[in-house]
């Protein structure tokens, strides 16, 4: 046994132990339920069968995770650029904000599964369609969060900028953008989970692996073949992809953008 | 006076008149109001960045000198979250002085600080005033502070100017002046004026 020294290390060890315990219990219960009720493999495979399927299909799974990951990441990136641009416009004009913000909400409330077929008509069975669907799903949390961030400057600081005759542009550059970074990263974290969902849903529609083989494509294929064990392994792969994307965003936020994210809440 | 609000009545006259360009008037707020993503030095540079005066290098030099004036040379690369309340206020004062203003407005700048820091920063303000000879207008609720620092005290009561008192105390003033009879007398006068007697 290695000596656990700092309280932080102890805390990490404790949470890892707890999470692992829950996983063990769930897996054991799952194995037990399948054995007890004697479910056929096509209906509910055991964890071990799923693991074996994952090992068997590892190449297809790995490739699909990579392509879906790439789609989710690119879509998220597009959403950040477009969303930040929209938020910047909204922060500059109250009337534009009032006029356009409801439509951004509308875009959020229309189910993506309803828009996807339409997008296929316009954009075809291409990677571009997947990208657009993902970006639309990711857009709202970012626009909403960043608009709030750009507008949440303090009265004193506003006065200070006015006192030195700072125009719209300098205010945006030196005050609003730096103070919005924290809000941006919060929005991107929310959207990082949605990005994987968006990409997979898009792949369900864009479908056949001739033009694109992501996790969504694999899943529909395996579902049709009743390869339930492989299907479950794909579900886990997509969950891990979401965690990976979230972790990456978290890392970027805490390491590279530390100056703006760590202290932004304690403005003084 | 800073031009942040439109007066409801009356006029503001400055003699000599402050030029129209920004930076002639500086303001120190109740809170330090520093930007948390900028270091102490970068916070002091900010007004020059906003006005667009001088090259980036010369801006840093001016700001660096001012940080030294307020006794924070070593803390130049620290972020506001790493500074104490008194240090933040010093940075805020240095930031106000960086444009070399003719008029410095202070709105209860030391209200949130403890007595020790209040006195220290008061002395700092006196030093700066004696060296730079700028016009300082300071709003305070602390009579002792006003008596110690001022040349002239305008007493406000119920939102209107009640009286203007000339401060008879000699300069330079140090902490010791608080124990003199003159200090006590004038303190009494201001106190009376404040109560409307």
Short mmCIF file of C-alpha atoms in Angstrom, two decimals:
data_model
loop_
_atom_site.label_atom_id
_atom_site.label_comp_id
_atom_site.label_asym_id
_atom_site.label_seq_id
_atom_site.Cartn_x
_atom_site.Cartn_y
_atom_site.Cartn_z
CA UNK A 1 0.00 0.00 0.00
CA UNK A 2 1.25 3.45 -0.82
CA UNK A 3 0.84 6.12 1.78
CA UNK A 4 -1.94 8.56 0.97
CA UNK A 5 -0.77 11.95 2.08
CA UNK A 6 -2.77 15.00 1.07
CA UNK A 7 -6.51 15.41 1.76
CA UNK A 8 -7.02 16.00 -1.96
CA UNK A 9 -5.49 12.64 -2.87
CA UNK A 10 -7.60 10.99 -0.22
CA UNK A 11 -10.71 12.61 -1.65
CA UNK A 12 -9.90 11.42 -5.18
CA UNK A 13 -9.22 7.88 -3.94
CA UNK A 14 -12.47 7.91 -2.01
CA UNK A 15 -14.59 9.03 -4.99
CA UNK A 16 -12.89 6.53 -7.32
CA UNK A 17 -13.60 3.76 -4.82
CA UNK A 18 -17.25 4.78 -4.54
CA UNK A 19 -17.77 4.99 -8.31
CA UNK A 20 -16.06 1.61 -8.83
CA UNK A 21 -18.21 0.05 -6.10
CA UNK A 22 -21.41 1.22 -7.78
CA UNK A 23 -20.15 -0.13 -11.14
CA UNK A 24 -19.40 -3.53 -9.59
CA UNK A 25 -22.81 -3.74 -7.93
CA UNK A 26 -24.65 -2.78 -11.12
CA UNK A 27 -22.65 -5.23 -13.27
CA UNK A 28 -23.21 -8.04 -10.77
CA UNK A 29 -26.94 -7.28 -10.59
CA UNK A 30 -27.13 -7.19 -14.38
CA UNK A 31 -25.34 -10.57 -14.69
CA UNK A 32 -27.65 -11.99 -12.00
CA UNK A 33 -30.87 -10.74 -13.65
CA UNK A 34 -29.92 -12.26 -17.03
CA UNK A 35 -29.02 -15.58 -15.37
CA UNK A 36 -32.14 -15.64 -13.13
CA UNK A 37 -34.72 -14.86 -15.85
CA UNK A 38 -32.74 -16.57 -18.57
CA UNK A 39 -33.01 -13.72 -21.13
CA UNK A 40 -31.98 -14.62 -24.69
CA UNK A 41 -28.73 -12.98 -25.80
CA UNK A 42 -30.52 -10.91 -28.45
CA UNK A 43 -32.79 -9.34 -25.82
CA UNK A 44 -30.34 -8.72 -22.99
CA UNK A 45 -26.78 -10.00 -23.14
CA UNK A 46 -24.65 -10.27 -20.00
CA UNK A 47 -21.90 -7.74 -19.29
CA UNK A 48 -19.32 -10.37 -20.20
CA UNK A 49 -20.96 -11.02 -23.57
CA UNK A 50 -20.99 -7.28 -24.24
CA UNK A 51 -17.31 -7.06 -23.36
CA UNK A 52 -16.51 -9.94 -25.69
CA UNK A 53 -18.49 -8.28 -28.48
CA UNK A 54 -16.60 -5.05 -27.87
CA UNK A 55 -13.29 -6.90 -28.14
CA UNK A 56 -14.44 -8.66 -31.30
CA UNK A 57 -15.64 -5.45 -32.95
CA UNK A 58 -12.84 -3.31 -31.53
CA UNK A 59 -11.62 -2.00 -34.87
CA UNK A 60 -15.08 -0.96 -36.08
CA UNK A 61 -15.86 0.53 -32.66
CA UNK A 62 -12.60 2.44 -32.53
CA UNK A 63 -13.02 3.88 -36.03
CA UNK A 64 -16.65 4.78 -35.37
CA UNK A 65 -15.79 6.45 -32.06
CA UNK A 66 -13.09 8.46 -33.82
CA UNK A 67 -15.40 9.64 -36.63
CA UNK A 68 -18.28 10.42 -34.27
CA UNK A 69 -15.85 12.15 -31.93
CA UNK A 70 -14.52 14.21 -34.80
CA UNK A 71 -18.07 15.12 -35.87
CA UNK A 72 -19.09 16.05 -32.31
CA UNK A 73 -15.95 18.11 -31.76
CA UNK A 74 -16.23 19.94 -35.10
CA UNK A 75 -19.94 20.60 -34.56
CA UNK A 76 -19.19 21.97 -31.10
CA UNK A 77 -16.49 24.19 -32.56
CA UNK A 78 -18.87 25.54 -35.21
CA UNK A 79 -21.46 26.18 -32.48
CA UNK A 80 -18.87 28.06 -30.40
CA UNK A 81 -17.92 30.31 -33.32
CA UNK A 82 -21.48 30.95 -34.52
CA UNK A 83 -22.86 31.14 -30.97
CA UNK A 84 -20.22 33.59 -29.80
CA UNK A 85 -20.80 35.74 -32.87
CA UNK A 86 -24.55 35.81 -32.25
CA UNK A 87 -24.04 36.58 -28.56
CA UNK A 88 -21.64 39.40 -29.43
CA UNK A 89 -24.27 40.93 -31.73
CA UNK A 90 -26.95 40.48 -29.04
CA UNK A 91 -24.76 42.20 -26.47
CA UNK A 92 -24.35 45.27 -28.64
CA UNK A 93 -27.96 46.00 -29.48
CA UNK A 94 -30.97 45.63 -27.26
CA UNK A 95 -33.42 45.78 -30.16
CA UNK A 96 -31.57 43.09 -32.12
CA UNK A 97 -31.54 40.96 -28.99
CA UNK A 98 -35.28 41.38 -28.49
CA UNK A 99 -35.94 40.71 -32.16
CA UNK A 100 -33.75 37.64 -32.66
CA UNK A 101 -33.43 35.89 -29.33
CA UNK A 102 -36.91 34.26 -29.55
CA UNK A 103 -35.82 32.63 -32.82
CA UNK A 104 -32.76 31.17 -31.17
CA UNK A 105 -35.08 29.69 -28.55
CA UNK A 106 -37.32 28.41 -31.36
CA UNK A 107 -34.32 26.66 -32.93
CA UNK A 108 -33.74 25.02 -29.55
CA UNK A 109 -37.33 23.89 -29.04
CA UNK A 110 -37.92 22.39 -32.50
CA UNK A 111 -36.94 18.71 -32.09
CA UNK A 112 -33.75 17.94 -33.93
CA UNK A 113 -35.23 14.69 -35.26
CA UNK A 114 -37.80 16.85 -37.05
CA UNK A 115 -35.19 19.05 -38.71
CA UNK A 116 -32.76 16.27 -39.61
CA UNK A 117 -34.72 14.88 -42.62
CA UNK A 118 -35.14 18.42 -43.92
CA UNK A 119 -31.40 18.99 -43.64
CA UNK A 120 -30.75 15.79 -45.57
CA UNK A 121 -32.96 17.13 -48.38
CA UNK A 122 -30.88 20.30 -48.45
CA UNK A 123 -27.44 19.02 -47.65
CA UNK A 124 -27.54 15.35 -48.63
CA UNK A 125 -26.07 12.27 -46.97
CA UNK A 126 -22.83 14.01 -46.13
CA UNK A 127 -20.57 14.81 -43.23
CA UNK A 128 -21.73 18.40 -43.60
CA UNK A 129 -25.27 17.37 -42.56
CA UNK A 130 -23.94 15.69 -39.43
CA UNK A 131 -21.96 18.83 -38.68
CA UNK A 132 -24.98 21.10 -39.08
CA UNK A 133 -27.23 18.93 -36.89
CA UNK A 134 -24.58 18.79 -34.15
CA UNK A 135 -24.00 22.54 -34.31
CA UNK A 136 -27.73 23.30 -34.03
CA UNK A 137 -28.04 21.08 -30.95
CA UNK A 138 -25.04 22.77 -29.32
CA UNK A 139 -25.92 26.33 -30.22
CA UNK A 140 -28.44 27.43 -27.61
CA UNK A 141 -26.54 26.82 -24.35
CA UNK A 142 -23.59 28.73 -25.79
CA UNK A 143 -25.57 31.71 -27.12
CA UNK A 144 -27.56 31.93 -23.91
CA UNK A 145 -24.58 31.68 -21.60
CA UNK A 146 -22.29 34.01 -23.54
CA UNK A 147 -24.96 36.69 -24.00
CA UNK A 148 -25.43 36.68 -20.23
CA UNK A 149 -21.68 36.86 -19.72
CA UNK A 150 -21.17 39.76 -22.12
CA UNK A 151 -23.91 41.74 -20.39
CA UNK A 152 -22.98 40.94 -16.80
CA UNK A 153 -20.35 43.64 -16.27
CA UNK A 154 -20.33 45.60 -13.04
CA UNK A 155 -21.53 49.18 -12.69
CA UNK A 156 -18.19 50.50 -11.35
CA UNK A 157 -16.26 48.93 -14.19
CA UNK A 158 -18.73 50.31 -16.73
CA UNK A 159 -18.25 53.79 -15.23
CA UNK A 160 -14.49 53.35 -15.36
CA UNK A 161 -14.58 52.55 -19.06
CA UNK A 162 -16.90 55.49 -19.72
CA UNK A 163 -14.64 57.82 -17.75
CA UNK A 164 -11.74 57.02 -20.07
CA UNK A 165 -13.91 57.45 -23.13
CA UNK A 166 -13.77 53.79 -24.14
CA UNK A 167 -15.91 53.16 -27.22
CA UNK A 168 -18.00 50.13 -28.04
CA UNK A 169 -15.06 48.26 -29.53
CA UNK A 170 -12.62 48.82 -26.66
CA UNK A 171 -15.31 47.94 -24.14
CA UNK A 172 -15.98 44.69 -25.96
CA UNK A 173 -12.30 43.85 -26.28
CA UNK A 174 -11.03 44.80 -22.82
CA UNK A 175 -14.11 44.24 -20.66
CA UNK A 176 -16.94 42.20 -22.14
CA UNK A 177 -15.01 39.46 -23.93
CA UNK A 178 -12.62 38.71 -21.03
CA UNK A 179 -15.49 38.62 -18.54
CA UNK A 180 -17.52 36.29 -20.78
CA UNK A 181 -14.89 33.52 -21.01
CA UNK A 182 -16.14 31.86 -17.84
CA UNK A 183 -19.72 31.84 -19.12
CA UNK A 184 -18.56 30.56 -22.50
CA UNK A 185 -16.83 27.57 -20.92
CA UNK A 186 -19.93 26.78 -18.84
CA UNK A 187 -22.03 26.81 -22.02
CA UNK A 188 -19.51 24.67 -23.89
CA UNK A 189 -19.48 22.12 -21.04
CA UNK A 190 -23.27 21.82 -21.26
CA UNK A 191 -23.04 21.51 -25.03
CA UNK A 192 -20.23 18.93 -25.02
CA UNK A 193 -22.68 16.20 -23.95
CA UNK A 194 -25.26 17.41 -26.43
CA UNK A 195 -22.65 17.35 -29.22
CA UNK A 196 -22.27 13.56 -28.98
CA UNK A 197 -26.06 13.12 -28.93
CA UNK A 198 -26.41 15.42 -31.94
CA UNK A 199 -23.74 13.61 -33.92
CA UNK A 200 -25.20 10.17 -33.21
CA UNK A 201 -28.78 11.24 -34.01
CA UNK A 202 -27.53 12.75 -37.27
CA UNK A 203 -25.74 9.51 -38.08
CA UNK A 204 -29.00 7.58 -37.55
CA UNK A 205 -30.48 9.62 -40.38
CA UNK A 206 -27.51 10.07 -42.65
CA UNK A 207 -27.15 6.35 -42.19
CA UNK A 208 -25.35 4.05 -44.58
CA UNK A 209 -21.71 3.46 -43.99
CA UNK A 210 -20.77 4.09 -47.59
CA UNK A 211 -20.47 7.82 -47.01
CA UNK A 212 -19.96 7.89 -43.25
CA UNK A 213 -19.53 5.27 -40.55
CA UNK A 214 -19.99 6.75 -37.10
CA UNK A 215 -21.32 5.19 -33.91
CA UNK A 216 -24.89 6.04 -34.94
CA UNK A 217 -24.43 4.12 -38.17
CA UNK A 218 -22.95 1.12 -36.37
CA UNK A 219 -25.81 1.14 -33.87
CA UNK A 220 -28.58 1.10 -36.47
CA UNK A 221 -26.73 -1.63 -38.35
CA UNK A 222 -26.26 -3.81 -35.28
CA UNK A 223 -29.83 -3.22 -34.13
CA UNK A 224 -31.11 -4.54 -37.46
CA UNK A 225 -28.91 -7.62 -37.08
CA UNK A 226 -30.05 -8.07 -33.45
CA UNK A 227 -26.40 -7.94 -32.35
CA UNK A 228 -27.50 -6.59 -28.99
CA UNK A 229 -24.19 -7.30 -27.26
CA UNK A 230 -22.28 -5.16 -29.78
CA UNK A 231 -25.01 -2.55 -29.58
CA UNK A 232 -24.55 -2.21 -25.83
CA UNK A 233 -20.80 -1.86 -26.27
CA UNK A 234 -21.44 0.97 -28.76
CA UNK A 235 -23.66 2.67 -26.18
CA UNK A 236 -20.78 2.56 -23.70
CA UNK A 237 -18.40 3.87 -26.36
CA UNK A 238 -20.64 6.87 -26.99
CA UNK A 239 -20.94 7.53 -23.25
CA UNK A 240 -17.16 7.48 -22.94
CA UNK A 241 -16.92 9.82 -25.89
CA UNK A 242 -19.18 12.31 -24.12
CA UNK A 243 -17.07 12.11 -20.96
CA UNK A 244 -13.90 12.53 -22.98
CA UNK A 245 -15.26 15.63 -24.72
CA UNK A 246 -16.44 17.10 -21.41
CA UNK A 247 -13.06 16.38 -19.84
CA UNK A 248 -11.23 18.04 -22.72
CA UNK A 249 -13.34 21.18 -22.38
CA UNK A 250 -12.78 21.13 -18.61
CA UNK A 251 -9.03 20.82 -19.14
CA UNK A 252 -8.90 23.67 -21.66
CA UNK A 253 -10.95 25.80 -19.27
CA UNK A 254 -8.79 25.12 -16.21
CA UNK A 255 -5.35 25.07 -17.79
CA UNK A 256 -5.24 27.38 -20.79
CA UNK A 257 -8.01 29.82 -19.86
CA UNK A 258 -7.23 29.82 -16.15
CA UNK A 259 -6.66 33.57 -16.01
CA UNK A 260 -10.25 34.26 -17.09
CA UNK A 261 -12.09 31.32 -15.58
CA UNK A 262 -10.57 31.02 -12.12
CA UNK A 263 -11.02 34.56 -10.90
CA UNK A 264 -14.03 35.66 -12.86
CA UNK A 265 -16.43 34.77 -10.07
CA UNK A 266 -14.58 36.82 -7.47
CA UNK A 267 -14.62 40.15 -9.27
CA UNK A 268 -13.50 42.91 -6.96
CA UNK B 1 -18.09 66.04 -11.73
CA UNK B 2 -16.64 63.07 -13.54
CA UNK B 3 -19.22 63.53 -16.28
CA UNK B 4 -20.82 60.18 -15.51
CA UNK B 5 -24.17 61.73 -14.70
CA UNK B 6 -26.11 64.72 -15.94
CA UNK B 7 -26.63 67.29 -13.18
CA UNK B 8 -30.26 67.90 -12.16
CA UNK B 9 -29.49 71.56 -11.47
CA UNK B 10 -26.53 73.95 -11.38
CA UNK B 11 -23.20 73.82 -13.15
CA UNK B 12 -19.73 72.43 -12.53
CA UNK B 13 -16.92 74.91 -13.08
CA UNK B 14 -13.27 73.86 -13.10
CA UNK B 15 -10.45 76.37 -12.91
CA UNK B 16 -8.31 75.88 -14.89
CA UNK B 17 -10.81 74.12 -17.14
CA UNK B 18 -10.08 70.44 -17.63
CA UNK B 19 -9.44 69.63 -21.26
CA UNK B 20 -12.09 67.66 -23.07
CA UNK B 21 -10.00 64.56 -23.69
CA UNK B 22 -10.33 61.61 -21.35
CA UNK B 23 -7.88 61.14 -18.53
CA UNK B 24 -8.03 64.70 -17.13
CA UNK B 25 -10.35 63.53 -14.42
CA UNK B 26 -9.78 60.33 -12.49
CA UNK B 27 -12.07 58.44 -10.17
CA UNK B 28 -11.44 56.07 -7.29
CA UNK B 29 -14.49 53.99 -6.44
CA UNK B 30 -15.61 52.60 -3.09
CA UNK B 31 -14.59 49.16 -4.27
CA UNK B 32 -11.19 48.64 -5.91
CA UNK B 33 -13.04 47.56 -9.12
CA UNK B 34 -10.02 45.82 -10.61
CA UNK B 35 -10.29 43.49 -13.58
CA UNK B 36 -9.59 40.00 -12.18
CA UNK B 37 -7.92 38.68 -15.34
CA UNK B 38 -5.33 41.47 -15.39
CA UNK B 39 -2.29 41.57 -13.13
CA UNK B 40 -1.75 44.55 -10.80
CA UNK B 41 0.48 46.19 -13.40
CA UNK B 42 -1.93 45.49 -16.26
CA UNK B 43 -4.76 46.97 -14.20
CA UNK B 44 -2.80 50.17 -13.72
CA UNK B 45 -2.02 50.27 -17.46
CA UNK B 46 -5.74 49.93 -18.37
CA UNK B 47 -6.65 53.67 -18.55
CA UNK B 48 -3.72 54.28 -20.91
CA UNK B 49 -4.83 51.33 -23.05
CA UNK B 50 -8.34 52.78 -23.20
CA UNK B 51 -7.21 56.29 -24.08
CA UNK B 52 -4.61 54.91 -26.45
CA UNK B 53 -1.85 57.17 -25.16
CA UNK B 54 1.81 56.32 -25.74
CA UNK B 55 3.46 53.10 -26.84
CA UNK B 56 2.79 49.86 -24.93
CA UNK B 57 6.32 50.00 -23.49
CA UNK B 58 6.01 53.56 -22.22
CA UNK B 59 2.61 52.75 -20.74
CA UNK B 60 4.13 49.92 -18.74
CA UNK B 61 6.92 52.18 -17.53
CA UNK B 62 4.51 54.82 -16.25
CA UNK B 63 2.36 52.19 -14.58
CA UNK B 64 5.40 50.51 -13.06
CA UNK B 65 6.58 53.81 -11.53
CA UNK B 66 3.14 54.38 -10.02
CA UNK B 67 3.03 50.92 -8.50
CA UNK B 68 6.33 51.78 -6.86
CA UNK B 69 4.83 55.04 -5.58
CA UNK B 70 2.01 53.16 -3.87
CA UNK B 71 4.48 50.60 -2.51
CA UNK B 72 3.49 47.62 -4.62
CA UNK B 73 6.52 47.16 -6.84
CA UNK B 74 6.88 43.51 -5.84
CA UNK B 75 3.21 42.71 -6.46
CA UNK B 76 3.17 43.90 -10.09
CA UNK B 77 2.65 40.43 -11.54
CA UNK B 78 0.08 39.35 -8.94
CA UNK B 79 -3.57 38.99 -9.84
CA UNK B 80 -6.18 40.88 -7.77
CA UNK B 81 -7.31 37.62 -6.13
CA UNK B 82 -3.80 37.30 -4.70
CA UNK B 83 -3.87 40.79 -3.15
CA UNK B 84 -5.30 41.94 0.18
CA UNK B 85 -8.05 44.57 0.39
CA UNK B 86 -5.60 47.37 1.15
CA UNK B 87 -3.29 46.34 -1.68
CA UNK B 88 -6.19 46.28 -4.14
CA UNK B 89 -7.09 49.82 -3.09
CA UNK B 90 -3.50 50.91 -3.68
CA UNK B 91 -3.63 49.45 -7.18
CA UNK B 92 -6.91 51.29 -7.70
CA UNK B 93 -5.28 54.59 -6.64
CA UNK B 94 -2.28 53.95 -8.90
CA UNK B 95 -4.68 53.27 -11.77
CA UNK B 96 -6.45 56.58 -11.18
CA UNK B 97 -3.13 58.46 -11.23
CA UNK B 98 -1.74 56.80 -14.34
CA UNK B 99 -3.18 59.36 -16.77
CA UNK B 100 -1.62 62.17 -14.70
CA UNK B 101 -5.05 63.74 -14.06
CA UNK B 102 -5.69 67.34 -12.95
CA UNK B 103 -8.58 66.29 -10.79
CA UNK B 104 -8.83 63.18 -8.66
CA UNK B 105 -12.27 62.21 -7.34
CA UNK B 106 -12.54 59.73 -4.50
CA UNK B 107 -15.87 58.28 -3.43
CA UNK B 108 -15.46 56.92 0.12
CA UNK B 109 -12.40 55.04 -1.05
CA UNK B 110 -11.37 53.64 2.32
CA UNK B 111 -14.83 52.93 3.75
CA UNK B 112 -14.43 49.17 3.54
CA UNK B 113 -10.98 49.08 5.15
CA UNK B 114 -9.98 48.81 8.81
CA UNK B 115 -8.57 51.80 10.73
CA UNK B 116 -4.90 50.91 10.31
CA UNK B 117 -5.17 50.63 6.54
CA UNK B 118 -7.34 53.73 6.38
CA UNK B 119 -4.63 55.77 8.07
CA UNK B 120 -1.87 54.28 5.91
CA UNK B 121 -3.72 55.05 2.71
CA UNK B 122 -4.63 58.53 3.97
CA UNK B 123 -0.94 59.26 4.46
CA UNK B 124 -0.21 57.85 1.01
CA UNK B 125 -2.81 60.19 -0.45
CA UNK B 126 -1.21 63.18 1.35
CA UNK B 127 2.21 62.25 -0.03
CA UNK B 128 0.86 61.98 -3.55
CA UNK B 129 -0.97 65.30 -3.21
CA UNK B 130 2.12 67.06 -1.91
CA UNK B 131 4.27 65.69 -4.72
CA UNK B 132 1.86 66.13 -7.62
CA UNK B 133 -0.26 69.09 -6.52
CA UNK B 134 -3.45 67.93 -8.19
CA UNK B 135 -6.97 68.80 -7.12
CA UNK B 136 -8.44 66.07 -4.96
CA UNK B 137 -12.12 65.88 -4.14
CA UNK B 138 -12.89 63.16 -1.63
CA UNK B 139 -16.25 62.06 -0.28
CA UNK B 140 -16.10 60.57 3.20
CA UNK B 141 -18.32 59.82 6.19
CA UNK B 142 -15.34 59.89 8.52
CA UNK B 143 -14.84 63.33 10.14
CA UNK B 144 -11.32 62.57 11.41
CA UNK B 145 -10.26 61.52 7.94
CA UNK B 146 -11.62 64.71 6.39
CA UNK B 147 -9.95 66.90 9.02
CA UNK B 148 -6.63 65.14 8.62
CA UNK B 149 -6.50 65.22 4.83
CA UNK B 150 -8.36 68.31 3.67
CA UNK B 151 -7.71 71.91 2.78
CA UNK B 152 -11.38 72.75 2.67
CA UNK B 153 -14.42 70.78 3.78
CA UNK B 154 -17.83 71.08 2.13
CA UNK B 155 -20.42 69.71 4.52
CA UNK B 156 -23.39 68.05 2.89
CA UNK B 157 -26.63 67.60 4.80
CA UNK B 158 -29.86 66.11 3.47
CA UNK B 159 -28.53 66.11 -0.06
CA UNK B 160 -27.61 69.80 -0.11
CA UNK B 161 -24.48 71.81 0.58
CA UNK B 162 -24.71 73.01 4.23
CA UNK B 163 -21.47 74.91 4.72
CA UNK B 164 -17.87 75.18 3.53
CA UNK B 165 -15.13 75.20 6.17
CA UNK B 166 -11.47 76.15 5.64
CA UNK B 167 -9.14 73.73 7.34
CA UNK B 168 -6.71 75.75 9.57
CA UNK B 169 -4.37 72.88 10.38
CA UNK B 170 -0.73 73.34 9.28
CA UNK B 171 1.05 71.08 6.84
CA UNK B 172 2.75 68.68 6.56
CA UNK B 173 0.35 66.67 8.62
CA UNK B 174 1.30 63.41 10.23
CA UNK B 175 -0.61 61.03 12.47
CA UNK B 176 0.62 63.00 15.52
CA UNK B 177 -1.58 65.94 14.64
CA UNK B 178 -4.60 63.94 15.81
CA UNK B 179 -3.65 64.57 19.45
CA UNK B 180 -3.30 68.38 19.14
CA UNK B 181 -5.85 70.90 20.44
CA UNK B 182 -6.30 72.45 16.97
CA UNK B 183 -7.30 69.09 15.55
CA UNK B 184 -9.88 68.64 18.29
CA UNK B 185 -11.29 72.16 17.82
CA UNK B 186 -11.72 71.82 14.08
CA UNK B 187 -13.12 68.31 14.47
CA UNK B 188 -15.77 69.88 16.74
CA UNK B 189 -16.60 72.57 14.16
CA UNK B 190 -17.10 70.02 11.38
CA UNK B 191 -19.14 67.84 13.66
CA UNK B 192 -21.40 70.77 14.57
CA UNK B 193 -21.83 71.78 10.93
CA UNK B 194 -22.79 68.22 10.10
CA UNK B 195 -25.50 68.21 12.75
CA UNK B 196 -26.78 71.58 11.53
CA UNK B 197 -25.97 73.63 14.64
#
